Short mmCIF file of C-alpha atoms in Angstrom, two decimals:
data_model
loop_
_atom_site.label_atom_id
_atom_site.label_comp_id
_atom_site.label_asym_id
_atom_site.label_seq_id
_atom_site.Cartn_x
_atom_site.Cartn_y
_atom_site.Cartn_z
CA UNK A 32 109.14 144.19 100.84
CA UNK A 33 109.23 142.50 98.18
CA UNK A 34 112.90 141.05 96.97
CA UNK A 35 113.96 138.41 94.12
CA UNK A 36 116.06 135.33 94.74
CA UNK A 37 116.71 131.88 92.81
CA UNK A 38 113.83 129.13 93.46
CA UNK A 39 115.16 126.59 95.40
CA UNK A 40 113.86 123.09 94.75
CA UNK A 41 112.65 122.81 98.59
CA UNK A 42 109.79 125.69 97.17
CA UNK A 43 107.99 124.20 94.39
CA UNK A 44 105.11 123.79 97.05
CA UNK A 45 104.79 127.60 97.21
CA UNK A 46 105.61 127.65 94.61
CA UNK A 47 102.38 125.38 93.66
CA UNK A 48 100.57 127.46 95.57
CA UNK A 49 100.72 130.84 94.46
CA UNK A 50 100.82 129.23 89.98
CA UNK A 51 97.13 127.04 91.56
CA UNK A 52 95.31 130.26 93.09
CA UNK A 53 97.05 132.29 90.22
CA UNK A 54 95.41 130.36 87.92
CA UNK A 55 92.08 130.24 89.82
CA UNK A 56 91.95 133.63 89.41
CA UNK A 57 93.51 134.81 86.00
CA UNK A 58 91.25 131.88 83.44
CA UNK A 59 87.84 131.33 86.01
CA UNK A 60 85.13 132.43 83.03
CA UNK A 61 88.09 131.17 80.44
CA UNK A 62 88.87 127.89 81.10
CA UNK A 63 86.61 126.01 82.51
CA UNK A 64 85.60 125.86 85.86
CA UNK A 65 85.47 121.79 85.54
CA UNK A 66 89.15 122.53 85.11
CA UNK A 67 90.27 124.48 88.04
CA UNK A 68 88.92 123.30 90.41
CA UNK A 69 90.41 119.42 89.99
CA UNK A 70 94.35 121.26 89.64
CA UNK A 71 95.77 120.19 93.18
CA UNK A 72 98.54 122.11 94.88
CA UNK A 73 100.30 118.62 95.69
CA UNK A 74 100.41 117.28 91.69
CA UNK A 75 101.80 120.62 90.62
CA UNK A 76 104.59 120.05 93.32
CA UNK A 77 105.99 116.58 92.07
CA UNK A 78 105.89 118.18 88.96
CA UNK A 79 107.59 121.32 89.89
CA UNK A 80 110.39 118.85 92.00
CA UNK A 81 111.09 116.38 89.20
CA UNK A 82 111.44 119.50 86.44
CA UNK A 83 113.64 121.60 88.33
CA UNK A 84 116.65 120.17 88.07
CA UNK A 85 116.38 119.14 84.76
CA UNK A 86 115.09 122.72 83.54
CA UNK A 87 118.66 124.57 85.58
CA UNK A 88 120.68 121.81 82.73
CA UNK A 89 118.11 122.96 80.20
CA UNK A 90 119.11 126.81 80.77
CA UNK A 91 115.59 127.77 82.79
CA UNK A 92 116.44 130.40 85.52
CA UNK A 93 112.78 130.29 88.30
CA UNK A 94 112.97 132.58 90.38
CA UNK A 95 110.16 133.41 93.56
CA UNK A 96 109.08 137.10 95.33
CA UNK A 97 109.81 136.53 98.75
CA UNK A 98 107.84 138.39 100.70
CA UNK A 99 108.62 140.19 103.93
CA UNK A 100 107.43 137.81 106.54
CA UNK A 101 110.34 135.26 104.15
CA UNK A 102 106.70 133.61 102.70
CA UNK A 103 107.39 132.87 98.79
CA UNK A 104 105.14 135.60 96.78
CA UNK A 105 105.34 134.80 93.18
CA UNK A 106 107.29 132.39 90.76
CA UNK A 107 108.63 133.69 87.52
CA UNK A 108 110.47 130.81 84.82
CA UNK A 109 112.21 132.40 82.06
CA UNK A 110 115.34 130.36 79.45
CA UNK A 111 116.36 130.12 76.36
CA UNK A 112 113.78 130.28 73.65
CA UNK A 113 113.70 127.30 71.55
CA UNK A 114 111.39 126.96 68.80
CA UNK A 115 112.43 125.31 65.16
CA UNK A 116 111.70 127.41 62.61
CA UNK A 117 110.68 130.39 64.26
CA UNK A 118 113.98 132.56 63.67
CA UNK A 119 114.67 132.45 67.77
CA UNK A 120 118.25 132.41 67.65
CA UNK A 121 118.99 134.68 70.72
CA UNK A 122 115.80 134.47 72.25
CA UNK A 123 114.34 134.00 75.72
CA UNK A 124 111.17 132.98 76.64
CA UNK A 125 108.94 134.03 80.15
CA UNK A 126 108.04 130.95 80.19
CA UNK A 127 105.94 131.66 83.40
CA UNK A 128 104.88 134.73 85.38
CA UNK A 129 102.62 133.76 88.90
CA UNK A 130 101.82 136.42 91.51
CA UNK A 131 99.68 134.80 95.33
CA UNK A 132 96.09 136.76 93.29
CA UNK A 133 95.79 139.25 96.82
CA UNK A 134 98.81 140.53 95.90
CA UNK A 135 98.55 141.90 92.42
CA UNK A 136 98.95 145.35 91.71
CA UNK A 137 101.71 145.90 94.75
CA UNK A 138 105.06 145.48 92.31
CA UNK A 139 105.15 141.91 93.57
CA UNK A 140 105.31 140.81 88.97
CA UNK A 141 107.48 144.21 88.22
CA UNK A 142 110.33 143.08 90.59
CA UNK A 143 110.10 139.26 88.69
CA UNK A 144 109.99 140.90 85.35
CA UNK A 145 112.51 142.95 85.99
CA UNK A 146 115.53 140.90 87.84
CA UNK A 147 114.28 138.19 84.35
CA UNK A 148 114.82 141.48 82.54
CA UNK A 149 118.39 141.47 84.09
CA UNK A 150 119.13 137.45 83.42
CA UNK A 151 117.96 138.30 79.77
CA UNK A 152 120.81 140.68 79.45
CA UNK A 153 123.05 138.56 81.32
CA UNK A 154 122.88 135.66 79.13
CA UNK A 155 122.72 137.84 76.07
CA UNK A 156 119.56 137.23 74.47
CA UNK A 157 118.35 140.79 72.14
CA UNK A 158 114.51 139.87 72.08
CA UNK A 159 112.19 137.52 75.07
CA UNK A 160 108.62 136.56 74.33
CA UNK A 161 106.04 135.15 76.03
CA UNK A 162 102.41 133.80 75.37
CA UNK A 163 99.41 135.18 77.01
CA UNK A 164 96.12 133.97 77.35
CA UNK A 165 93.90 136.40 75.69
CA UNK A 166 91.28 137.32 76.85
CA UNK A 167 93.66 138.11 80.15
CA UNK A 168 93.45 141.59 79.81
CA UNK A 169 95.24 142.32 83.00
CA UNK A 170 98.33 140.50 81.81
CA UNK A 171 98.07 141.62 78.77
CA UNK A 172 98.04 145.35 79.97
CA UNK A 173 100.78 144.62 82.70
CA UNK A 174 103.40 143.75 79.50
CA UNK A 175 102.45 146.01 78.10
CA UNK A 176 103.09 148.41 80.32
CA UNK A 177 106.21 146.68 80.12
CA UNK A 178 107.40 147.05 76.80
CA UNK A 179 105.98 144.59 75.29
CA UNK A 180 103.67 144.38 72.20
CA UNK A 181 101.53 141.57 70.66
CA UNK A 182 103.53 140.34 67.22
CA UNK A 183 100.60 138.63 65.27
CA UNK A 184 102.03 134.99 66.79
CA UNK A 185 99.19 132.83 68.15
CA UNK A 186 97.85 129.64 69.22
CA UNK A 187 94.85 127.36 71.08
CA UNK A 188 95.59 125.24 73.83
CA UNK A 189 92.72 122.89 75.13
CA UNK A 190 91.49 122.45 78.16
CA UNK A 191 88.34 120.42 79.26
CA UNK A 192 87.48 120.17 75.31
CA UNK A 193 87.74 124.18 75.37
CA UNK A 194 90.13 125.81 72.71
CA UNK A 195 91.87 129.28 74.81
CA UNK A 196 93.90 131.21 72.18
CA UNK A 197 96.58 132.45 73.90
CA UNK A 198 98.96 135.50 71.36
CA UNK A 199 102.30 136.19 71.61
CA UNK A 200 104.49 138.75 72.76
CA UNK A 201 107.88 140.59 72.22
CA UNK A 202 110.00 142.76 74.18
CA UNK A 203 113.67 143.77 72.18
CA UNK A 204 116.49 143.58 74.80
CA UNK A 205 116.95 147.13 76.54
CA UNK A 206 115.86 148.55 80.36
CA UNK A 207 113.01 148.08 82.11
CA UNK A 208 110.59 150.84 81.49
CA UNK A 209 107.87 150.19 85.23
CA UNK A 210 111.56 150.08 86.88
CA UNK A 211 111.46 152.26 90.10
CA UNK A 212 110.89 155.85 89.63
CA UNK A 213 108.82 154.80 86.41
CA UNK A 214 105.16 157.23 86.64
CA UNK A 215 103.45 153.73 85.07
CA UNK A 216 100.81 152.91 87.76
CA UNK A 217 100.53 150.06 84.94
CA UNK A 218 102.05 146.81 87.71
CA UNK A 219 101.16 143.32 88.43
#
């Protein structure tokens, strides 16, 4: 059993543990190993704590998925899209979605994304966008099953001197297609 709630500042260390483990699992072989090895849960938690209040003030919504044992097993962050010159009026953005790697495929990501979609509807966003590493086939399948489509946007981020290409996905507002009872077997 997994439930989703708003993140509290005290969740920062658990969120960072999920995020760092997620990066190491998802990006092995894509982002240089030295970069992934240098990631620190403690440093990431300090950043999460520092950004927490500022993020809320800027309209970000941080969500955590919590397992039956009360432990944080996933994290998602969404907020208003603010990309100058990109025609972003009335849109939201999924800034992050990570699930503990040993729980992939068990509905945790789906529960988080479903809650993001509820938040988007409550805020009146007509669409959601997100960026995903092009080589992350599992994440791309997950988002595509949830109704997101690559819209032609692309950018590169550099990690330890290696350019990693990201593609932009967009989903117009509407019901979540992988909700309870949906026949799709694709889960994050």
